[in-house]
Coordinates of C-alpha atoms (C1' of nucleotides) in Angstrom, one line a residue:
Chain A
M1 CA 16.2 10.5 215.7
S2 CA 18.3 8.3 217.8
D3 CA 16.5 5.3 216.0
R4 CA 19.4 5.2 213.5
K5 CA 21.7 3.8 216.2
K6 CA 22.5 0.1 216.2
A7 CA 19.8 -1.3 218.4
P8 CA 17.3 1.0 219.8
R9 CA 16.2 -1.3 222.7
K10 CA 15.9 1.2 225.1
Q11 CA 13.5 3.6 223.3
I12 CA 11.6 0.6 222.1
R13 CA 11.1 -0.2 225.7
A14 CA 9.6 2.9 226.2
D15 CA 7.3 2.9 223.4
E16 CA 6.8 -0.7 223.9
R17 CA 5.3 0.4 227.6
R18 CA 3.1 2.8 225.8
R19 CA 1.5 0.2 223.8
Q20 CA 1.1 -2.0 226.6
L21 CA -0.4 0.6 228.7
L22 CA -2.9 1.6 226.0
A23 CA -3.9 -2.0 225.5
A24 CA -4.4 -2.6 229.1
S25 CA -6.6 0.6 229.4
L26 CA -8.8 -0.6 226.6
R27 CA -9.1 -3.8 228.4
V28 CA -10.2 -2.0 231.6
M29 CA -12.2 0.2 229.9
K30 CA -14.2 -2.7 228.0
R31 CA -14.6 -4.8 231.1
E32 CA -15.5 -1.9 233.7
G33 CA -16.0 1.3 231.7
I34 CA -14.2 4.3 231.0
A35 CA -14.7 5.6 234.8
A36 CA -13.0 2.5 236.2
A37 CA -10.1 2.9 234.0
T38 CA -7.9 4.7 236.5
T39 CA -4.1 5.0 236.3
R40 CA -3.7 2.7 238.8
A41 CA -6.2 0.1 237.3
I42 CA -4.4 0.4 233.9
C43 CA -1.1 -0.2 235.4
A44 CA -2.3 -3.2 237.3
E45 CA -3.9 -4.6 234.4
A46 CA -0.7 -4.1 232.6
G47 CA 1.3 -5.5 235.3
M48 CA 3.3 -2.7 236.1
P49 CA 3.9 -0.5 239.0
H50 CA 2.0 2.5 239.3
G51 CA 4.7 5.1 238.9
A52 CA 5.2 3.6 235.1
F53 CA 2.1 5.5 234.3
H54 CA 3.3 8.9 234.2
Y55 CA 6.7 8.2 232.6
C56 CA 4.9 6.9 229.6
F57 CA 2.3 9.6 229.6
R58 CA 2.6 13.0 230.4
S59 CA -1.1 13.0 231.7
K60 CA -4.0 10.7 231.6
R61 CA -5.4 13.2 229.0
E62 CA -2.4 12.3 226.8
L63 CA -3.6 8.6 227.1
Y64 CA -7.1 9.4 226.2
A65 CA -5.8 11.2 223.1
A66 CA -3.3 8.4 222.2
L67 CA -6.3 6.0 222.7
L68 CA -8.6 7.6 220.3
A69 CA -6.0 8.2 217.9
S70 CA -5.3 4.6 217.5
D71 CA -8.9 3.9 216.4
I72 CA -10.2 0.5 216.0
E73 CA -10.7 -0.2 212.4
I74 CA -13.2 -2.7 211.3
D75 CA -12.0 -5.0 208.5
L76 CA -14.3 -6.0 205.7
D77 CA -11.9 -7.6 203.3
A78 CA -13.5 -11.4 204.0
V79 CA -16.8 -10.3 202.5
W80 CA -16.0 -9.0 199.0
P81 CA -15.5 -12.4 197.5
E82 CA -19.1 -13.1 198.3
L83 CA -20.5 -10.3 196.5
S84 CA -21.0 -10.7 192.7
P85 CA -22.8 -8.5 190.0
E86 CA -25.4 -11.3 189.3
A87 CA -26.9 -10.9 192.8
D88 CA -29.8 -9.0 193.8
P89 CA -28.4 -5.2 194.7
Q90 CA -30.1 -5.2 197.9
E91 CA -28.6 -8.7 198.7
N92 CA -25.1 -7.4 197.9
I93 CA -25.5 -4.5 200.4
R94 CA -27.2 -6.3 202.9
K95 CA -24.3 -8.8 202.9
L96 CA -21.7 -5.9 203.2
L97 CA -23.5 -4.3 206.0
L98 CA -24.2 -7.6 208.2
A99 CA -20.5 -8.4 207.6
Y100 CA -19.6 -5.3 209.6
W101 CA -22.3 -5.9 211.9
S102 CA -21.3 -9.1 212.9
Q103 CA -17.9 -7.6 214.0
V104 CA -19.5 -4.9 216.3
E105 CA -21.7 -7.6 217.8
A106 CA -18.7 -9.8 218.4
D107 CA -17.1 -6.8 220.5
P108 CA -20.0 -5.0 221.9
E109 CA -17.9 -3.5 224.7
A110 CA -15.4 -2.1 222.2
Q111 CA -18.4 0.2 220.7
L112 CA -19.4 0.9 224.3
V113 CA -16.1 2.2 224.8
L114 CA -16.1 4.2 221.6
F115 CA -19.1 5.9 222.7
D116 CA -17.9 6.3 226.2
L117 CA -14.6 7.7 225.1
G118 CA -16.0 10.0 222.3
S119 CA -18.9 11.7 224.6
F120 CA -16.0 12.1 227.5
V121 CA -13.5 13.9 225.1
L122 CA -16.0 16.0 223.2
R123 CA -16.1 17.8 226.7
D124 CA -12.4 18.5 226.7
P125 CA -11.5 21.7 224.9
E126 CA -8.1 20.4 223.8
L127 CA -9.5 17.1 222.5
Q128 CA -12.8 18.3 221.1
E129 CA -11.7 17.8 217.7
L130 CA -10.6 14.2 218.0
P131 CA -14.2 12.8 217.5
G132 CA -14.6 14.9 214.2
Q133 CA -11.5 13.4 212.8
E134 CA -12.5 9.9 213.7
Y135 CA -15.8 10.7 212.0
R136 CA -14.0 11.9 209.0
A137 CA -11.8 8.8 208.9
S138 CA -14.6 6.4 209.2
L139 CA -16.4 8.6 206.4
D140 CA -13.5 8.3 204.0
R141 CA -13.4 4.5 204.8
A142 CA -17.1 4.0 204.0
T143 CA -16.7 6.0 200.8
G144 CA -14.0 3.6 199.7
Y145 CA -16.3 0.6 200.6
I146 CA -19.2 2.2 198.5
T147 CA -16.9 2.8 195.6
R148 CA -15.7 -0.8 195.7
L149 CA -19.2 -2.2 196.3
G150 CA -20.3 -0.2 192.8
D151 CA -17.3 -2.2 191.2
E152 CA -17.6 -5.6 192.8
A153 CA -21.4 -5.7 192.4
G154 CA -21.7 -3.8 189.4
L155 CA -23.8 -0.9 190.8
T156 CA -24.1 2.7 190.1
Y157 CA -25.6 5.3 192.8
L158 CA -28.4 7.7 192.2
C159 CA -27.0 9.9 194.7
E160 CA -23.3 11.1 195.5
E161 CA -21.3 8.3 197.2
H162 CA -20.1 11.0 199.7
T163 CA -23.9 11.6 200.9
L164 CA -24.4 8.1 201.0
A165 CA -21.1 7.3 203.1
E166 CA -22.7 9.9 205.6
L167 CA -25.9 8.2 206.1
V168 CA -24.3 4.7 206.1
V169 CA -21.8 5.6 208.9
T170 CA -24.5 7.4 210.7
T171 CA -27.0 4.4 210.5
L172 CA -24.5 1.8 211.5
N173 CA -23.7 4.1 214.4
G174 CA -27.1 4.6 215.4
V175 CA -27.8 0.8 215.1
A176 CA -24.9 -0.1 217.4
W177 CA -26.2 2.2 219.8
S178 CA -29.7 1.1 219.8
W179 CA -28.4 -2.2 219.9
L180 CA -26.3 -1.6 223.1
A181 CA -29.6 -0.5 224.5
H182 CA -32.0 -3.4 223.8
R183 CA -29.5 -6.0 223.0
D184 CA -31.6 -7.8 220.4
S185 CA -29.5 -8.9 217.4
A186 CA -32.6 -9.9 215.5
V187 CA -33.9 -6.2 215.7
A188 CA -30.4 -4.9 214.9
R189 CA -30.0 -7.2 211.8
A190 CA -33.7 -6.5 210.8
S191 CA -33.0 -2.8 210.8
L192 CA -30.0 -3.5 208.8
T193 CA -31.8 -5.2 206.3
Q194 CA -34.4 -2.8 205.8
F195 CA -31.7 -0.1 205.4
A196 CA -30.2 -2.2 202.6
E197 CA -33.5 -2.4 201.1
L198 CA -33.6 1.4 201.3
V199 CA -30.2 1.8 200.0
A200 CA -30.7 -0.6 197.2
G201 CA -33.4 2.0 195.7
L202 CA -30.8 4.2 195.4
T203 CA -28.7 2.1 193.1
R204 CA -29.0 0.7 189.6
R205 CA -27.3 -2.2 187.9
K206 CA -24.5 -0.9 185.6
A207 CA -25.0 -1.6 181.7
A208 CA -26.8 -5.0 181.3
R209 CA -24.6 -7.7 180.8
P210 CA -25.0 -9.6 177.5
V211 CA -26.1 -13.0 178.5
Chain B
M1 CA -50.0 8.9 252.3
S2 CA -50.0 11.8 254.5
D3 CA -50.7 13.9 251.4
R4 CA -54.4 13.8 252.2
K5 CA -53.9 15.9 255.4
K6 CA -54.4 19.6 254.8
A7 CA -51.4 21.2 253.7
P8 CA -48.6 18.7 252.8
R9 CA -45.9 21.4 252.6
K10 CA -43.4 19.1 254.4
Q11 CA -43.4 16.3 252.0
I12 CA -43.6 18.7 249.2
R13 CA -40.6 20.2 250.1
A14 CA -38.7 16.9 250.0
D15 CA -40.1 16.2 246.6
E16 CA -39.5 19.7 245.4
R17 CA -36.1 19.3 246.6
R18 CA -35.5 16.3 244.8
R19 CA -36.7 17.9 241.7
Q20 CA -34.5 21.0 242.0
L21 CA -31.5 18.5 242.5
L22 CA -32.5 16.7 239.5
A23 CA -32.7 19.7 237.5
A24 CA -29.6 21.1 238.7
S25 CA -27.7 17.9 238.0
L26 CA -29.0 18.0 234.4
R27 CA -27.7 21.5 234.1
V28 CA -24.3 20.8 235.4
M29 CA -23.9 17.8 233.2
K30 CA -24.8 19.8 230.2
R31 CA -22.2 22.2 231.0
E32 CA -19.5 20.3 232.3
G33 CA -20.2 16.7 231.7
I34 CA -21.4 13.6 233.5
A35 CA -17.9 13.3 235.4
A36 CA -18.1 16.8 236.5
A37 CA -21.7 16.4 238.4
T38 CA -20.3 15.3 241.6
T39 CA -22.7 15.6 244.6
R40 CA -21.1 18.7 245.8
A41 CA -21.1 20.4 242.5
I42 CA -24.9 19.4 242.2
C43 CA -25.7 20.7 245.4
A44 CA -23.8 24.0 244.8
E45 CA -25.7 24.6 241.4
A46 CA -28.9 24.1 243.4
G47 CA -28.0 26.3 246.0
M48 CA -28.2 23.6 248.6
P49 CA -25.5 22.6 251.1
H50 CA -23.9 19.3 250.5
G51 CA -25.6 17.5 253.1
A52 CA -29.1 17.8 251.5
F53 CA -28.0 15.4 248.6
H54 CA -28.0 12.4 250.6
Y55 CA -31.2 13.4 252.3
C56 CA -33.0 13.6 249.1
F57 CA -31.2 10.5 247.5
R58 CA -29.9 7.3 249.0
S59 CA -27.1 7.3 246.8
K60 CA -25.7 8.9 243.5
R61 CA -27.0 5.9 241.7
E62 CA -30.3 6.5 242.7
L63 CA -29.8 9.9 241.1
Y64 CA -28.8 8.5 237.8
A65 CA -31.8 6.3 237.8
A66 CA -34.3 9.1 238.5
L67 CA -32.7 11.2 235.8
L68 CA -32.6 8.5 233.0
A69 CA -36.3 7.6 234.0
S70 CA -37.3 11.2 233.5
D71 CA -36.4 11.1 230.1
I72 CA -36.5 14.3 227.9
E73 CA -39.3 14.2 225.4
I74 CA -39.3 15.9 222.1
D75 CA -42.4 17.6 221.1
L76 CA -43.6 17.6 217.6
D77 CA -46.9 19.1 218.1
A78 CA -46.3 22.3 216.3
V79 CA -45.2 20.6 213.1
W80 CA -48.7 18.7 212.2
P81 CA -50.4 21.7 210.7
E82 CA -47.7 22.0 208.1
L83 CA -48.3 18.6 206.8
S84 CA -50.8 17.9 204.2
P85 CA -52.0 15.1 201.8
E86 CA -51.3 17.3 199.0
A87 CA -47.8 17.6 199.3
D88 CA -45.0 15.3 198.2
P89 CA -44.7 12.4 200.8
Q90 CA -41.0 13.2 200.8
E91 CA -41.8 16.6 201.7
N92 CA -43.9 15.7 204.7
I93 CA -41.5 13.2 206.1
R94 CA -38.6 15.7 205.9
K95 CA -40.7 18.3 207.9
L96 CA -41.4 16.0 210.3
L97 CA -37.7 14.7 210.6
L98 CA -36.3 18.3 210.6
A99 CA -38.7 19.5 213.3
Y100 CA -37.2 17.1 215.4
W101 CA -34.1 17.6 214.3
S102 CA -34.3 21.5 215.0
Q103 CA -34.9 20.6 218.9
V104 CA -32.1 18.6 219.0
E105 CA -29.9 21.1 217.4
A106 CA -31.1 23.7 219.8
D107 CA -29.6 21.7 222.9
P108 CA -26.9 19.8 221.8
E109 CA -25.6 19.4 225.2
A110 CA -28.9 17.5 226.1
Q111 CA -28.0 14.9 223.6
L112 CA -24.6 14.6 224.9
V113 CA -25.8 13.9 228.3
L114 CA -28.2 11.2 227.0
F115 CA -25.3 9.5 225.3
D116 CA -23.1 10.2 228.4
L117 CA -25.6 8.9 231.0
G118 CA -26.7 6.1 228.7
S119 CA -23.1 4.8 228.4
F120 CA -22.3 5.0 231.9
V121 CA -25.4 3.5 233.0
L122 CA -25.2 0.7 230.6
R123 CA -22.3 -0.5 232.9
D124 CA -24.2 -0.6 236.1
P125 CA -25.7 -4.1 236.8
E126 CA -28.9 -2.5 238.6
L127 CA -29.4 0.1 236.0
Q128 CA -28.4 -1.6 232.8
E129 CA -32.1 -2.0 231.5
L130 CA -32.9 1.7 231.6
P131 CA -31.4 2.7 228.3
G132 CA -33.4 -0.3 226.9
Q133 CA -36.7 1.0 228.6
E134 CA -35.9 4.4 227.3
Y135 CA -35.4 2.8 223.7
R136 CA -38.8 1.2 223.9
A137 CA -40.3 4.4 224.9
S138 CA -39.0 6.3 222.2
L139 CA -39.9 3.5 220.0
D140 CA -43.6 3.7 220.8
R141 CA -43.3 7.5 220.4
A142 CA -42.0 7.2 217.1
T143 CA -44.5 4.6 215.8
G144 CA -47.1 7.0 217.1
Y145 CA -45.8 9.7 215.0
I146 CA -45.4 7.4 212.3
T147 CA -49.2 6.5 212.3
R148 CA -50.3 9.9 212.7
L149 CA -48.2 10.8 209.6
G150 CA -50.1 8.4 207.8
D151 CA -53.2 9.9 208.6
E152 CA -52.2 13.7 208.3
A153 CA -50.2 13.2 205.0
G154 CA -52.4 10.4 203.6
L155 CA -49.8 7.9 203.4
T156 CA -49.8 3.8 203.6
Y157 CA -46.3 2.2 204.5
L158 CA -45.0 -0.9 202.7
C159 CA -43.5 -2.4 205.6
E160 CA -44.5 -2.5 209.3
E161 CA -44.9 0.6 211.1
H162 CA -42.7 -0.9 213.8
T163 CA -39.7 -1.8 211.5
L164 CA -39.9 1.8 210.2
A165 CA -40.1 3.3 213.6
E166 CA -36.9 1.1 214.6
L167 CA -35.1 2.7 211.5
V168 CA -36.1 6.2 212.2
V169 CA -35.3 6.0 215.8
T170 CA -31.9 4.6 215.2
T171 CA -30.9 6.9 212.4
L172 CA -32.1 9.8 214.4
N173 CA -29.7 8.9 217.1
G174 CA -27.0 8.1 214.8
V175 CA -27.2 11.7 213.0
A176 CA -27.2 13.0 216.3
W177 CA -24.1 11.4 217.2
S178 CA -22.4 12.1 214.2
W179 CA -23.4 15.8 214.4
L180 CA -22.1 16.0 218.0
A181 CA -18.6 14.9 216.3
H182 CA -18.5 17.1 213.3
R183 CA -20.8 19.8 214.4
D184 CA -21.9 20.5 210.9
S185 CA -25.5 21.2 210.7
A186 CA -25.9 21.3 206.9
V187 CA -24.3 17.8 206.8
A188 CA -26.9 16.5 209.5
R189 CA -29.7 18.1 207.5
A190 CA -28.5 16.7 204.2
S191 CA -28.3 13.0 205.7
L192 CA -32.0 13.6 207.2
T193 CA -33.2 14.8 203.7
Q194 CA -31.6 12.0 202.3
F195 CA -33.0 9.8 204.6
A196 CA -36.4 11.2 204.1
E197 CA -36.3 10.4 200.4
L198 CA -35.5 6.7 201.4
V199 CA -38.5 6.5 203.6
A200 CA -40.8 8.1 201.0
G201 CA -39.7 5.3 198.8
L202 CA -41.4 3.1 201.2
T203 CA -44.8 4.9 201.2
R204 CA -47.5 5.3 198.9
R205 CA -50.4 7.7 198.8
K206 CA -53.7 6.5 200.1
A207 CA -56.6 6.2 197.6
A208 CA -56.2 9.0 195.1
R209 CA -58.4 11.9 196.0
P210 CA -61.2 12.8 193.7
V211 CA -60.6 16.4 192.2
Chain C
dG1 C1' 35.6 -0.9 234.6
dA2 C1' 33.9 3.4 235.1
dG3 C1' 30.4 6.4 233.3
dT4 C1' 26.5 8.1 231.3
dG5 C1' 21.7 8.1 230.3
dC6 C1' 17.5 6.2 230.1
dC7 C1' 14.3 3.2 232.7
dT8 C1' 12.0 1.6 236.9
dT9 C1' 10.2 2.0 241.2
dG10 C1' 7.8 2.6 245.6
dG11 C1' 6.4 6.0 248.5
dT12 C1' 4.2 10.5 249.1
dC13 C1' 1.0 14.4 248.2
dA14 C1' -2.9 17.4 247.9
dA15 C1' -7.2 17.7 246.1
dG16 C1' -11.3 15.7 245.7
dT17 C1' -14.9 12.0 246.2
dG18 C1' -19.4 9.6 248.2
dG19 C1' -21.3 8.9 252.2
dC20 C1' -22.7 9.6 257.1
dC21 C1' -24.2 11.8 261.3
dA22 C1' -25.4 14.3 265.2
dA23 C1' -26.9 18.8 266.5
dG24 C1' -30.4 22.0 265.7
dG25 C1' -34.7 24.1 263.9
dC26 C1' -38.9 24.8 262.2
dG27 C1' -43.9 23.9 261.5
dC28 C1' -47.8 21.4 262.5
dC29 C1' -51.0 18.6 265.8
dT30 C1' -53.1 18.2 270.2
Chain D
dA1 C1' -48.1 26.0 274.9
dG2 C1' -45.9 22.1 274.5
dG3 C1' -44.0 18.2 272.2
dC4 C1' -43.2 15.6 268.2
dG5 C1' -41.3 14.6 263.9
dC6 C1' -39.6 15.7 259.7
dC7 C1' -36.3 18.8 257.7
dT8 C1' -31.7 21.1 257.4
dT9 C1' -27.2 21.9 258.2
dG10 C1' -22.1 21.9 258.3
dG11 C1' -18.6 19.1 259.6
dC12 C1' -16.4 14.6 259.5
dC13 C1' -14.6 10.3 257.6
dA14 C1' -12.3 6.6 255.1
dC15 C1' -10.9 6.2 250.5
dT16 C1' -9.4 7.2 245.8
dT17 C1' -7.6 9.8 242.6
dG18 C1' -3.9 12.0 239.2
dA19 C1' 0.4 13.5 239.7
dC20 C1' 5.2 14.0 241.3
dC21 C1' 9.9 12.5 242.7
dA22 C1' 14.2 11.0 244.8
dA23 C1' 16.7 6.8 244.7
dG24 C1' 18.3 3.2 242.6
dG25 C1' 19.3 -0.2 238.6
dC26 C1' 20.4 -1.6 234.1
dA27 C1' 22.5 -1.6 229.7
dC28 C1' 25.4 0.4 226.8
dT29 C1' 29.8 3.1 225.6
dC30 C1' 34.3 4.5 226.0

DNA sequence: GAGTGCCTTGGTCAAGTGGCCAAGGCGCCT
DNA sequence: AGGCGCCTTGGCCACTTGACCAAGGCACTC
């Protein structure tokens, strides 16, 4: 609304603080868990006085909601060039999964916070639907990736892309959870490789290329 | 030690109370989440005065540990008679997975508590290894099931049973987590069915039966 | 330069939290 | 019967938590 005025610095300040508090809370949660992310700890992390919190957020629950809404996407853009229709389908799928995985592995605490936050929010009547929305979002993203994989690697699928996406999202979450428990990267990667093999069984190459 | 005396009622009382408190804490956690399971809430649920808590447990952390140690097994005994070597391998696998799943679905809060508790405990330096142990335990159980499935349904596996077990445990956890988010049983069952098809691709029938 | 409205702050509050303890009670053994 | 030792209890403590608020300050507009 009032953004149309010349220099909305004031408003920006408030939004900026919200952003800072969100980032700070994420940092605290990654480091010490969701339970340690008290309003005070968050403000301290952000270098603000305690009073600032309830000026930016009506309540702590509002922060939780904002935090889950600004979900952490994982970016796979870098991996596409590595895929090619000549390669083994399983190899292409594996590359894609492991590209995702290396990002998970690089920031384990982020995953932990996601589980933490998810299971916490599932208990709150007003925020219950958020994980569902987040799930649907990652499902859409996964479906997109699967379609693109079909193009880039020259594959068709023997089942609905949607079904496949569900299985992939689910499996990736499962592997992440297991890995958080055992912390054995080799095991996680082996599971993903095995899964890639299984998924490859659901694919066929598109029309044979004339050589 | 003194259990060898005639009637160890006293000691039993103490252990009994521990058991009661554990059960009560699980009930509270299922109903209202781990955060709501305060020492007082637990004692109230168990119908005990607050002081009883710290007589039975040195600290709250000790209760967490005991709770995760007494992990909730899922019993699949009922399903074995339904499997047969004549049936389609995929059908047998599917039956087994769905038998597990129906138990998960019957008690969603238990799963939620498991995630809750797991991600909480992963943050505690002294309890960190517990989820890993729990994971290994369910892995062993799964491996046992897979071996038995091989026998009962007359299957051999194209990959190591261990690897397969990892994938199964991981996938089941993943499906549970996804389902907790979206709460669509049909989707969960579809994922499991799809997964069963994939796993079936990794199996072969044992020596052909003479008909 | 005064005024207006957003921003900023430290202090305060009531409600809870985990943990502790001293007093008492009950049952068992001698 | 008497005494000993394990239970049991309610109350207490220091501390933390989320939330609120009144006082002040800054920047921008007229």
